[in-house]
Amino acid sequence: MKVGLVGKPNAGKSTFFSAATAADAQIGDYPFTTIDSNVGVAHVRRECPCGSLGVECEPHNSPCLGGTRYLPVEMVDVAGLVPGAHEGRGMGNQFLDDLRQADVLIQIVDASGSTDLEGNHADGADPMREVEFLAGELHHWLAGIILRNWSRSARAVESGRALEDFLAERLAGLGFSREQVVAALRECDLPANVQAWGDADGLALAQTLQTLGKPIIVAANKADIAPAANLAALAAAGGIPVAADYELALRNAARAGLLEYRPGDTEFTLADGASLSDAQRAGLERIAAFISGVGVDGAGTGVQRCLEAAVLERLDLIAAFPVEDETHYADSHGKVLPDGYLLPRGATALALAYKVHSDIGDGFIRAIDCRTKRIIGKDHVLQDGDVVKIVAG
């Protein structure tokens, strides 16, 4: 599962990436700061089973802070797109291709209106144009792939090959499933004669596929300095207010031991004996006012909220915790609740086994629901927060 960060240059994508992953992306105030894709690991929050089970966990792949588990997701920060990127402008298709395997997209928008669509400084730019242009670039990119050599492709379909099978094969490399292709074809009012398909039909199918297979969450970045009218317009389009630089500052300060802060919280506390300059104190006061909801909506810095809206809401993923000892909820080394994994809602015990390791999936015999101690089969549908022992041969 991969989250893709998209947007025009100089909108704050690299800052968002660094804040979300605690990685060191190159950050600069000029277009095309990012030349190669940055890949890192971010985390989304779920309740850790340690509280309800009355045990002290020893996390391995997913930290637990105060009973909240931070589960890993892969994130890729793609260099900025400019209008006409699908035709090769700017960094062109190189960066659109980086998005092939992204399951969900977070678009970083400059809500302050201080940069134009090329990423250059401007006054009073309309951030809604960013939302519109990026969707258009993605749709034209997808439509170009769908309609590539279409006259010859249409003949193959008319010769007896199922349209959904043909398109599913063509789009498989972009991460679209056959089920998504079938759903998109049902939603679109396309000509029955595939030979008659034109550019408008390709764009209509591309738009529906993008909505189904690569949904977009809009992050209204630089919300701390954005005009209220811009934030209102972006909120009406589903945008989430974000101050990525505030999140990065808080994480850096927490790492330096100056304060206590958990990603996603709406408050922080200064560490005992923390030595701060007047400028630092003033900066933290501004951040505290923002994340507590003064003038915004109490969503913290917004970075964590965007991640969870993308992963837990749009992709509808649940958390499951595999163990080897159903009595002590531990692995073979005695570590309690060491790992947590994200799975699609409706995933089975067998899917969790394969998530842990392909050999465990291949050798699946049965599983045990560790809360009830009940034996469950490979087709048992998991619930969010399940703790499961997998028995494999």
Coordinates of C-alpha atoms in Angstrom, one line a residue:
M1 CA 0.0 0.0 0.0
K2 CA 1.5 3.3 -1.1
V3 CA 0.5 6.9 -0.6
G4 CA 1.6 9.3 -3.3
L5 CA 2.3 13.0 -2.6
V6 CA 1.4 15.1 -5.7
G7 CA 1.1 18.8 -6.5
K8 CA 2.7 21.7 -8.3
P9 CA 6.2 22.8 -7.5
N10 CA 6.9 24.8 -4.3
A11 CA 3.6 23.9 -2.6
G12 CA 5.3 22.2 0.3
K13 CA 5.3 18.6 -0.7
S14 CA 8.8 17.9 0.5
T15 CA 8.1 19.6 3.9
F16 CA 4.9 17.5 4.2
F17 CA 7.0 14.4 3.3
S18 CA 9.7 15.1 5.9
A19 CA 7.1 15.9 8.6
A20 CA 5.1 12.7 7.9
T21 CA 8.1 10.4 7.6
A22 CA 10.7 12.1 9.8
A23 CA 13.0 11.6 6.7
D24 CA 15.3 14.3 5.3
A25 CA 13.9 15.3 1.9
Q26 CA 15.6 18.2 0.2
I27 CA 13.5 21.3 1.0
G28 CA 13.8 24.5 -0.9
D29 CA 11.8 27.5 -1.9
Y30 CA 12.1 27.2 -5.7
P31 CA 10.5 25.0 -8.4
F32 CA 11.7 21.4 -8.9
T33 CA 13.6 21.1 -5.6
T34 CA 12.7 17.4 -5.8
I35 CA 14.4 15.8 -8.8
D36 CA 14.1 12.2 -7.9
S37 CA 11.3 10.5 -6.0
N38 CA 11.7 10.4 -2.2
V39 CA 10.3 7.3 -0.6
G40 CA 9.8 6.9 3.1
V41 CA 7.5 5.4 5.7
A42 CA 4.7 7.3 7.4
H43 CA 2.3 6.0 10.1
V44 CA -1.4 6.0 10.8
R45 CA -3.0 5.7 14.2
R46 CA -5.1 2.8 15.5
E47 CA -5.9 1.7 19.0
C48 CA -3.3 -0.8 20.3
P49 CA -4.8 -4.0 21.7
C50 CA -2.5 -3.7 24.7
G51 CA -5.0 -1.7 26.6
S52 CA -8.0 -4.0 26.2
L53 CA -5.9 -7.1 26.8
G54 CA -4.2 -5.7 29.9
V55 CA -0.7 -6.3 28.7
E56 CA 2.4 -4.2 28.0
C57 CA 3.3 -4.4 24.3
E58 CA 6.8 -4.6 22.8
P59 CA 6.3 -3.2 19.3
H60 CA 8.6 -4.1 16.5
N61 CA 7.2 -2.7 13.2
S62 CA 4.8 -0.1 14.7
P63 CA 5.5 2.1 17.7
C64 CA 2.9 2.4 20.5
L65 CA 2.6 5.7 22.2
G66 CA 0.2 5.9 25.2
G67 CA -2.0 3.0 23.8
T68 CA -2.0 4.4 20.3
R69 CA -0.3 2.2 17.7
Y70 CA 1.4 3.9 14.7
L71 CA 1.2 1.6 11.8
P72 CA 3.5 2.0 8.8
V73 CA 2.5 3.0 5.3
E74 CA 4.8 3.6 2.3
M75 CA 4.9 7.2 1.0
V76 CA 6.4 8.6 -2.2
D77 CA 7.0 12.3 -2.7
V78 CA 6.9 13.0 -6.5
A79 CA 8.5 16.1 -8.0
G80 CA 6.1 18.9 -8.8
L81 CA 3.7 18.8 -11.8
V82 CA 3.0 21.8 -14.0
P83 CA 0.2 22.3 -16.6
G84 CA 1.0 20.2 -19.6
A85 CA 3.0 17.6 -17.8
H86 CA 1.2 14.7 -19.6
E87 CA 2.6 16.2 -22.8
G88 CA 6.1 16.3 -21.4
R89 CA 6.2 19.9 -19.9
G90 CA 8.3 20.4 -16.8
M91 CA 9.6 17.0 -15.6
G92 CA 6.8 15.5 -17.7
N93 CA 5.8 11.8 -17.7
Q94 CA 8.7 10.8 -15.6
F95 CA 6.9 11.9 -12.5
L96 CA 3.5 10.8 -13.6
D97 CA 5.0 7.3 -14.0
D98 CA 6.2 7.5 -10.4
L99 CA 2.6 7.5 -9.4
R100 CA 1.8 4.2 -11.1
Q101 CA 1.7 2.1 -8.0
A102 CA 0.2 4.7 -5.7
D103 CA -3.1 3.5 -4.2
V104 CA -4.2 6.9 -2.9
L105 CA -3.0 10.4 -3.6
I106 CA -2.5 13.4 -1.2
Q107 CA -2.4 16.6 -3.3
I108 CA -0.4 19.3 -1.5
V109 CA -2.0 22.7 -2.4
D110 CA -0.6 26.1 -1.6
A111 CA -3.6 27.5 0.3
S112 CA -1.9 30.8 0.9
G113 CA -2.1 31.7 -2.8
S114 CA 1.5 32.8 -2.9
T115 CA 2.7 30.7 -5.9
D116 CA 1.4 30.2 -9.4
L117 CA 0.8 26.9 -11.2
E118 CA 4.4 26.8 -12.2
G119 CA 5.6 27.2 -8.6
N120 CA 6.8 30.7 -9.0
H121 CA 6.0 33.5 -6.5
A122 CA 2.8 35.3 -7.2
D123 CA 0.2 37.4 -5.3
G124 CA -3.4 36.3 -4.9
A125 CA -3.2 33.0 -6.9
D126 CA -6.3 30.9 -6.7
P127 CA -5.5 27.5 -5.0
M128 CA -8.6 25.9 -6.5
R129 CA -6.9 26.1 -9.9
E130 CA -4.3 23.8 -8.5
V131 CA -7.0 21.2 -7.6
E132 CA -8.5 21.4 -11.1
F133 CA -5.3 21.3 -13.1
L134 CA -3.7 18.4 -11.3
A135 CA -6.9 16.3 -11.7
G136 CA -6.8 17.2 -15.4
E137 CA -3.2 16.1 -15.8
L138 CA -3.9 12.7 -14.2
H139 CA -7.0 12.2 -16.3
H140 CA -5.2 13.1 -19.6
W141 CA -2.4 10.8 -18.6
L142 CA -4.7 7.9 -18.0
A143 CA -6.8 8.6 -21.0
G144 CA -3.6 8.6 -23.2
I145 CA -2.8 5.1 -21.9
I146 CA -6.4 3.9 -22.3
L147 CA -6.7 5.1 -25.9
R148 CA -3.2 4.2 -27.1
N149 CA -3.4 2.6 -30.6
W150 CA -7.1 2.5 -30.0
S151 CA -8.3 1.7 -33.5
R152 CA -6.2 -1.5 -33.4
S153 CA -7.2 -2.2 -29.8
A154 CA -10.9 -1.7 -30.7
R155 CA -10.7 -4.3 -33.5
A156 CA -9.3 -6.8 -31.0
V157 CA -12.3 -6.2 -28.7
E158 CA -14.7 -6.5 -31.6
S159 CA -13.1 -9.8 -32.6
G160 CA -14.4 -11.3 -29.4
R161 CA -12.1 -10.2 -26.5
A162 CA -14.0 -8.9 -23.5
L163 CA -13.5 -5.2 -23.1
E164 CA -13.1 -5.3 -19.3
D165 CA -10.4 -8.0 -19.7
F166 CA -8.5 -6.0 -22.4
L167 CA -8.6 -2.8 -20.3
A168 CA -7.7 -4.6 -17.1
E169 CA -4.6 -6.0 -18.7
R170 CA -3.7 -2.6 -20.2
L171 CA -4.1 -0.9 -16.8
A172 CA -2.7 -3.6 -14.5
G173 CA 0.7 -1.9 -14.4
L174 CA -0.9 1.2 -13.1
G175 CA -2.3 -0.6 -10.1
F176 CA -6.0 -0.8 -11.3
S177 CA -7.8 -4.0 -10.6
R178 CA -10.2 -5.8 -12.9
E179 CA -13.0 -5.0 -10.4
Q180 CA -12.3 -1.3 -10.7
V181 CA -12.3 -1.4 -14.4
V182 CA -15.6 -3.2 -14.5
A183 CA -17.1 -0.7 -12.0
A184 CA -15.8 2.2 -14.1
L185 CA -17.3 0.8 -17.3
R186 CA -20.6 0.5 -15.6
E187 CA -20.6 4.0 -14.3
C188 CA -19.6 5.6 -17.6
D189 CA -22.1 6.1 -20.4
L190 CA -19.8 5.1 -23.2
P191 CA -20.7 4.2 -26.8
A192 CA -21.5 0.5 -27.3
N193 CA -19.4 0.6 -30.5
V194 CA -15.8 0.8 -29.1
Q195 CA -14.6 1.9 -32.6
A196 CA -16.5 5.1 -32.0
W197 CA -14.7 6.0 -28.8
G198 CA -13.0 9.4 -28.9
D199 CA -11.0 11.6 -26.6
A200 CA -14.0 12.6 -24.5
D201 CA -14.9 9.0 -23.8
G202 CA -11.3 8.2 -22.8
L203 CA -11.3 11.2 -20.4
A204 CA -14.6 10.1 -18.9
L205 CA -13.4 6.6 -18.2
A206 CA -10.1 8.0 -16.9
Q207 CA -11.8 10.3 -14.5
T208 CA -14.0 7.5 -13.1
L209 CA -11.0 5.1 -12.8
Q210 CA -9.0 7.7 -10.9
T211 CA -11.8 8.3 -8.5
L212 CA -12.2 4.5 -7.9
G213 CA -8.5 3.5 -8.0
K214 CA -6.4 6.5 -7.1
P215 CA -8.6 8.8 -5.0
I216 CA -7.3 12.2 -4.0
I217 CA -7.2 13.9 -0.6
V218 CA -6.5 17.6 -0.8
A219 CA -4.1 19.0 1.8
A220 CA -4.6 22.8 2.1
N221 CA -1.0 23.5 3.1
K222 CA 0.3 26.8 4.5
A223 CA -3.1 27.1 6.2
D224 CA -1.5 29.2 9.0
I225 CA -1.0 32.1 6.5
A226 CA -3.9 31.4 4.1
P227 CA -6.7 33.9 3.6
A228 CA -10.0 32.6 5.1
A229 CA -11.7 32.7 1.7
N230 CA -9.1 30.3 0.3
L231 CA -9.5 27.9 3.1
A232 CA -13.3 28.0 2.8
A233 CA -13.2 27.3 -0.9
L234 CA -10.8 24.4 -0.4
A235 CA -12.9 23.0 2.5
A236 CA -15.9 23.0 0.2
A237 CA -13.9 20.8 -2.1
G238 CA -13.0 18.4 0.8
G239 CA -9.7 20.0 1.6
I240 CA -8.0 19.6 5.0
P241 CA -6.2 22.6 6.5
V242 CA -2.5 21.7 7.0
A243 CA 0.6 23.4 8.3
A244 CA 3.3 21.0 7.3
D245 CA 6.1 23.3 8.5
Y246 CA 4.5 23.3 12.0
E247 CA 4.4 19.5 12.1
L248 CA 8.0 19.3 11.0
A249 CA 9.0 21.8 13.7
L250 CA 7.1 19.9 16.4
R251 CA 8.7 16.6 15.4
N252 CA 12.2 18.0 15.3
A253 CA 11.7 19.7 18.7
A254 CA 10.3 16.4 20.2
R255 CA 13.3 14.5 18.7
A256 CA 15.6 17.1 20.4
G257 CA 14.0 16.5 23.7
L258 CA 12.5 20.0 24.0
L259 CA 8.9 19.0 24.2
E260 CA 6.5 16.0 24.3
Y261 CA 4.4 15.6 21.2
R262 CA 2.6 12.8 19.5
P263 CA 1.8 13.1 15.8
G264 CA -1.8 14.0 15.4
D265 CA -2.2 15.6 18.8
T266 CA -3.8 19.0 19.3
E267 CA -1.4 20.0 22.0
F268 CA 2.1 19.5 23.3
T269 CA 4.0 20.1 26.5
L270 CA 7.4 21.6 27.1
A271 CA 10.0 19.2 28.6
D272 CA 11.2 19.9 32.1
G273 CA 14.2 22.2 32.0
A274 CA 13.8 22.9 28.2
S275 CA 16.0 25.9 27.3
L276 CA 14.3 28.0 24.6
S277 CA 15.0 31.4 23.1
D278 CA 12.4 34.1 23.0
A279 CA 12.0 33.5 19.3
Q280 CA 11.5 29.8 19.9
R281 CA 8.9 30.4 22.5
A282 CA 7.0 32.8 20.3
G283 CA 7.1 30.3 17.5
L284 CA 5.7 27.5 19.7
E285 CA 2.9 29.8 20.9
R286 CA 1.9 30.4 17.3
I287 CA 1.9 26.6 16.7
A288 CA 0.0 25.9 19.9
A289 CA -2.7 28.4 18.8
F290 CA -3.0 26.8 15.4
I291 CA -3.1 23.1 16.4
S292 CA -5.6 23.8 19.2
G293 CA -8.1 25.1 16.6
V294 CA -7.8 28.9 16.8
G295 CA -9.1 30.0 13.4
V296 CA -9.1 26.5 11.9
D297 CA -10.9 23.4 13.1
G298 CA -8.8 21.7 15.8
A299 CA -7.3 19.1 13.6
G300 CA -3.7 19.6 14.9
T301 CA -1.3 20.4 12.1
G302 CA -3.4 18.5 9.6
V303 CA -0.6 16.2 8.5
Q304 CA -1.8 13.2 10.4
R305 CA -5.4 13.8 9.6
C306 CA -4.6 13.8 5.8
L307 CA -2.8 10.5 6.1
E308 CA -5.6 8.9 8.0
A309 CA -8.2 10.3 5.7
A310 CA -6.3 8.8 2.8
V311 CA -5.5 5.4 4.3
L312 CA -8.2 4.6 6.8
E313 CA -11.1 6.4 5.1
R314 CA -10.6 6.4 1.4
L315 CA -8.8 3.0 1.3
D316 CA -10.9 1.7 4.2
L317 CA -8.1 -0.3 5.8
I318 CA -8.2 -2.1 9.2
A319 CA -5.5 -3.2 11.6
A320 CA -4.7 -6.8 12.6
F321 CA -2.0 -8.1 15.0
P322 CA -0.5 -11.5 14.3
V323 CA 1.1 -13.4 17.2
E324 CA 2.4 -17.0 17.8
D325 CA 1.4 -17.4 21.4
E326 CA -2.4 -16.9 21.9
T327 CA -2.1 -17.0 25.7
H328 CA 0.5 -14.3 26.1
Y329 CA -0.1 -12.5 22.8
A330 CA 3.6 -12.9 21.9
D331 CA 5.9 -13.9 19.1
S332 CA 8.4 -16.8 19.4
H333 CA 10.8 -14.5 21.2
G334 CA 8.3 -13.6 23.9
K335 CA 7.7 -10.0 22.5
V336 CA 4.1 -9.0 23.2
L337 CA 2.1 -7.7 20.2
P338 CA 5.2 -7.1 18.2
D339 CA 3.7 -6.3 14.8
G340 CA 0.6 -4.6 13.3
Y341 CA -0.5 -4.7 9.7
L342 CA -3.0 -2.8 7.6
L343 CA -5.4 -4.8 5.5
P344 CA -8.4 -4.0 3.3
R345 CA -11.7 -4.2 5.2
G346 CA -13.1 -7.7 4.5
A347 CA -9.6 -9.3 4.5
T348 CA -9.4 -12.9 5.7
A349 CA -7.2 -14.8 8.1
L350 CA -5.4 -16.2 5.0
A351 CA -4.7 -12.7 3.7
L352 CA -3.1 -11.8 7.1
A353 CA -1.0 -14.9 6.8
Y354 CA 0.3 -13.9 3.4
K355 CA 0.9 -10.4 4.7
V356 CA 3.2 -11.8 7.3
H357 CA 5.1 -14.1 4.9
S358 CA 4.3 -15.9 1.7
D359 CA 5.5 -19.2 3.2
I360 CA 3.1 -18.8 6.1
G361 CA 0.3 -18.2 3.7
D362 CA 1.2 -21.2 1.5
G363 CA 1.3 -23.4 4.6
F364 CA -1.8 -22.1 6.3
I365 CA -3.6 -24.7 8.4
R366 CA -5.8 -22.7 10.7
A367 CA -5.9 -19.6 12.9
I368 CA -7.0 -18.7 16.4
D369 CA -8.8 -15.6 17.5
C370 CA -6.7 -14.7 20.5
R371 CA -9.4 -12.7 22.2
T372 CA -12.0 -15.6 22.2
K373 CA -9.5 -18.5 21.8
R374 CA -11.8 -19.7 19.0
I375 CA -10.4 -21.6 16.0
I376 CA -11.1 -19.8 12.7
G377 CA -10.5 -20.9 9.1
K378 CA -8.8 -19.2 6.2
D379 CA -12.0 -17.6 5.0
H380 CA -12.8 -15.9 8.3
V381 CA -13.2 -12.2 7.8
L382 CA -11.1 -10.1 10.2
Q383 CA -12.3 -7.2 12.2
D384 CA -10.4 -4.0 13.0
G385 CA -8.1 -4.7 16.0
D386 CA -8.1 -8.5 15.8
V387 CA -5.2 -10.4 17.4
V388 CA -4.7 -13.6 15.5
K389 CA -2.4 -16.7 15.9
I390 CA -1.7 -18.3 12.5
V391 CA -0.9 -22.0 12.5
A392 CA 1.0 -23.0 9.4
G393 CA 2.7 -26.2 8.2

